[in-house]
Amino acid sequence: MHQQQKSHRFRSGSRRGTSTVEFALAAPIVFVMFFAAIEYSRVNIVRHTSDNAAYEAARRGIIPGATAEQVETAARNVLATAFILNAEVEILPDVIEDDSEEITVTIHAPMADNSYGVRAFFPTTVLTSRITMRRETVE
């Protein structure tokens, strides 16, 4: 008539240790995935900002009377909005003249200088954006 109750004390104590071990095994994987997601987001920011900077610089360069210095300044202004460091801006032709038919702007942005801190994911990657536009002419 008297029922014996089972004690759950031993079971909860062993479960606490299991949770600690599971956390110790899973936490590093979760943290690596979290930081990888942040770095991939930064790569996308740098890529899209470099594309936009090349486009805006080329737009500046196709206007009659534009100089290569103005084109480079336009590119660097856009790159500065996303804090992109040590980007190389190439403009072809080097000297924009009235008879230049096209302008090409190329931007090289090294990820080693533009990561959010975890450089192990993209240590040697250089993102390149290039655009070529025909110049506007006055007739």
Short mmCIF file of C-alpha atoms in Angstrom, two decimals:
data_model
loop_
_atom_site.label_atom_id
_atom_site.label_comp_id
_atom_site.label_asym_id
_atom_site.label_seq_id
_atom_site.Cartn_x
_atom_site.Cartn_y
_atom_site.Cartn_z
CA MET A 1 0.00 0.00 0.00
CA HIS A 2 2.82 2.29 0.61
CA GLN A 3 4.47 3.22 -2.72
CA GLN A 4 8.09 3.96 -2.86
CA GLN A 5 9.04 7.17 -4.66
CA LYS A 6 12.13 7.32 -6.80
CA SER A 7 14.66 9.98 -6.08
CA HIS A 8 15.53 12.26 -8.99
CA ARG A 9 18.48 13.83 -7.24
CA PHE A 10 21.10 11.60 -8.89
CA ARG A 11 19.60 12.03 -12.34
CA SER A 12 19.57 15.87 -12.30
CA GLY A 13 23.16 16.01 -11.06
CA SER A 14 24.43 13.84 -13.88
CA ARG A 15 22.40 15.84 -16.41
CA ARG A 16 24.05 19.05 -15.27
CA GLY A 17 27.46 17.63 -16.16
CA THR A 18 26.18 16.44 -19.51
CA SER A 19 24.91 19.91 -20.36
CA THR A 20 28.31 21.39 -19.53
CA VAL A 21 30.10 18.92 -21.78
CA GLU A 22 27.60 19.50 -24.62
CA PHE A 23 28.08 23.26 -24.31
CA ALA A 24 31.87 22.87 -24.29
CA LEU A 25 31.66 20.87 -27.52
CA ALA A 26 29.07 23.02 -29.30
CA ALA A 27 30.12 26.54 -28.25
CA PRO A 28 33.34 26.72 -30.32
CA ILE A 29 31.47 25.60 -33.44
CA VAL A 30 28.74 28.17 -32.88
CA PHE A 31 31.27 30.95 -32.24
CA VAL A 32 33.28 30.09 -35.37
CA MET A 33 30.08 30.13 -37.45
CA PHE A 34 29.07 33.46 -35.89
CA PHE A 35 32.41 35.13 -36.65
CA ALA A 36 32.47 33.59 -40.14
CA ALA A 37 29.05 35.12 -40.82
CA ILE A 38 30.35 38.52 -39.71
CA GLU A 39 33.40 38.21 -41.98
CA TYR A 40 31.32 37.12 -44.97
CA SER A 41 29.08 40.12 -44.34
CA ARG A 42 32.13 42.37 -44.39
CA VAL A 43 33.26 40.80 -47.68
CA ASN A 44 29.87 41.66 -49.18
CA ILE A 45 30.06 45.21 -47.84
CA VAL A 46 33.54 45.70 -49.34
CA ARG A 47 32.54 44.09 -52.64
CA HIS A 48 29.38 46.12 -53.13
CA THR A 49 30.97 49.38 -51.97
CA SER A 50 33.89 48.83 -54.35
CA ASP A 51 31.45 48.19 -57.20
CA ASN A 52 29.56 51.36 -56.33
CA ALA A 53 32.77 53.39 -55.99
CA ALA A 54 33.95 52.25 -59.43
CA TYR A 55 30.56 53.13 -60.92
CA GLU A 56 30.39 56.57 -59.29
CA ALA A 57 33.98 57.35 -60.28
CA ALA A 58 33.36 56.30 -63.88
CA ARG A 59 30.23 58.45 -63.97
CA ARG A 60 32.36 61.37 -62.82
CA GLY A 61 34.94 60.60 -65.49
CA ILE A 62 32.59 60.48 -68.47
CA ILE A 63 31.55 64.09 -68.01
CA PRO A 64 33.40 66.48 -70.36
CA GLY A 65 36.23 68.29 -68.59
CA ALA A 66 36.73 65.67 -65.88
CA THR A 67 40.23 64.86 -64.68
CA ALA A 68 41.74 61.62 -63.37
CA GLU A 69 42.19 63.29 -59.97
CA GLN A 70 38.47 64.06 -59.78
CA VAL A 71 37.67 60.46 -60.72
CA GLU A 72 39.97 59.09 -58.02
CA THR A 73 38.52 61.49 -55.44
CA ALA A 74 35.00 60.34 -56.33
CA ALA A 75 36.03 56.70 -55.85
CA ARG A 76 37.80 57.36 -52.54
CA ASN A 77 34.81 59.30 -51.19
CA VAL A 78 32.54 56.30 -51.76
CA LEU A 79 35.12 53.88 -50.33
CA ALA A 80 35.40 56.02 -47.21
CA THR A 81 31.70 55.54 -46.43
CA ALA A 82 32.39 51.87 -45.64
CA PHE A 83 35.82 52.52 -44.08
CA ILE A 84 37.63 50.60 -46.82
CA LEU A 85 41.37 50.98 -46.27
CA ASN A 86 44.35 50.71 -48.63
CA ALA A 87 42.27 50.34 -51.77
CA GLU A 88 44.09 50.87 -55.04
CA VAL A 89 42.21 52.94 -57.64
CA GLU A 90 43.33 52.61 -61.27
CA ILE A 91 42.00 54.92 -63.96
CA LEU A 92 42.49 54.34 -67.67
CA PRO A 93 43.41 56.45 -69.50
CA ASP A 94 45.81 58.02 -67.00
CA VAL A 95 45.10 61.44 -68.47
CA ILE A 96 41.52 62.01 -69.54
CA GLU A 97 41.43 64.11 -72.68
CA ASP A 98 38.56 65.44 -74.76
CA ASP A 99 39.10 62.76 -77.41
CA SER A 100 39.17 59.84 -74.92
CA GLU A 101 36.34 57.51 -75.91
CA GLU A 102 36.11 55.38 -72.76
CA ILE A 103 37.09 55.48 -69.15
CA THR A 104 37.83 52.40 -67.08
CA VAL A 105 37.96 52.50 -63.30
CA THR A 106 39.39 49.50 -61.44
CA ILE A 107 39.44 49.20 -57.65
CA HIS A 108 41.48 46.60 -55.75
CA ALA A 109 40.49 46.25 -52.08
CA PRO A 110 42.60 43.88 -49.94
CA MET A 111 40.50 41.99 -47.39
CA ALA A 112 43.48 41.61 -45.04
CA ASP A 113 43.24 45.36 -44.38
CA ASN A 114 39.46 45.52 -44.32
CA SER A 115 38.29 42.66 -42.14
CA TYR A 116 36.52 43.17 -38.84
CA GLY A 117 39.27 41.40 -36.94
CA VAL A 118 39.29 37.73 -37.91
CA ARG A 119 41.81 37.75 -40.74
CA ALA A 120 42.03 33.96 -40.90
CA PHE A 121 39.07 33.67 -43.25
CA PHE A 122 40.40 35.86 -46.11
CA PRO A 123 44.12 36.50 -45.50
CA THR A 124 45.18 36.98 -49.15
CA THR A 125 41.91 37.87 -50.88
CA VAL A 126 41.85 41.05 -52.94
CA LEU A 127 38.44 42.08 -54.25
CA THR A 128 38.50 43.72 -57.67
CA SER A 129 35.78 45.89 -59.18
CA ARG A 130 36.03 47.22 -62.72
CA ILE A 131 33.73 49.26 -64.89
CA THR A 132 34.14 50.78 -68.34
CA MET A 133 31.92 53.58 -69.64
CA ARG A 134 31.83 55.53 -72.87
CA ARG A 135 32.52 59.22 -72.42
CA GLU A 136 29.91 61.84 -73.12
CA THR A 137 30.80 64.11 -75.99
CA VAL A 138 29.70 67.60 -76.79
CA GLU A 139 28.81 68.11 -80.44
#
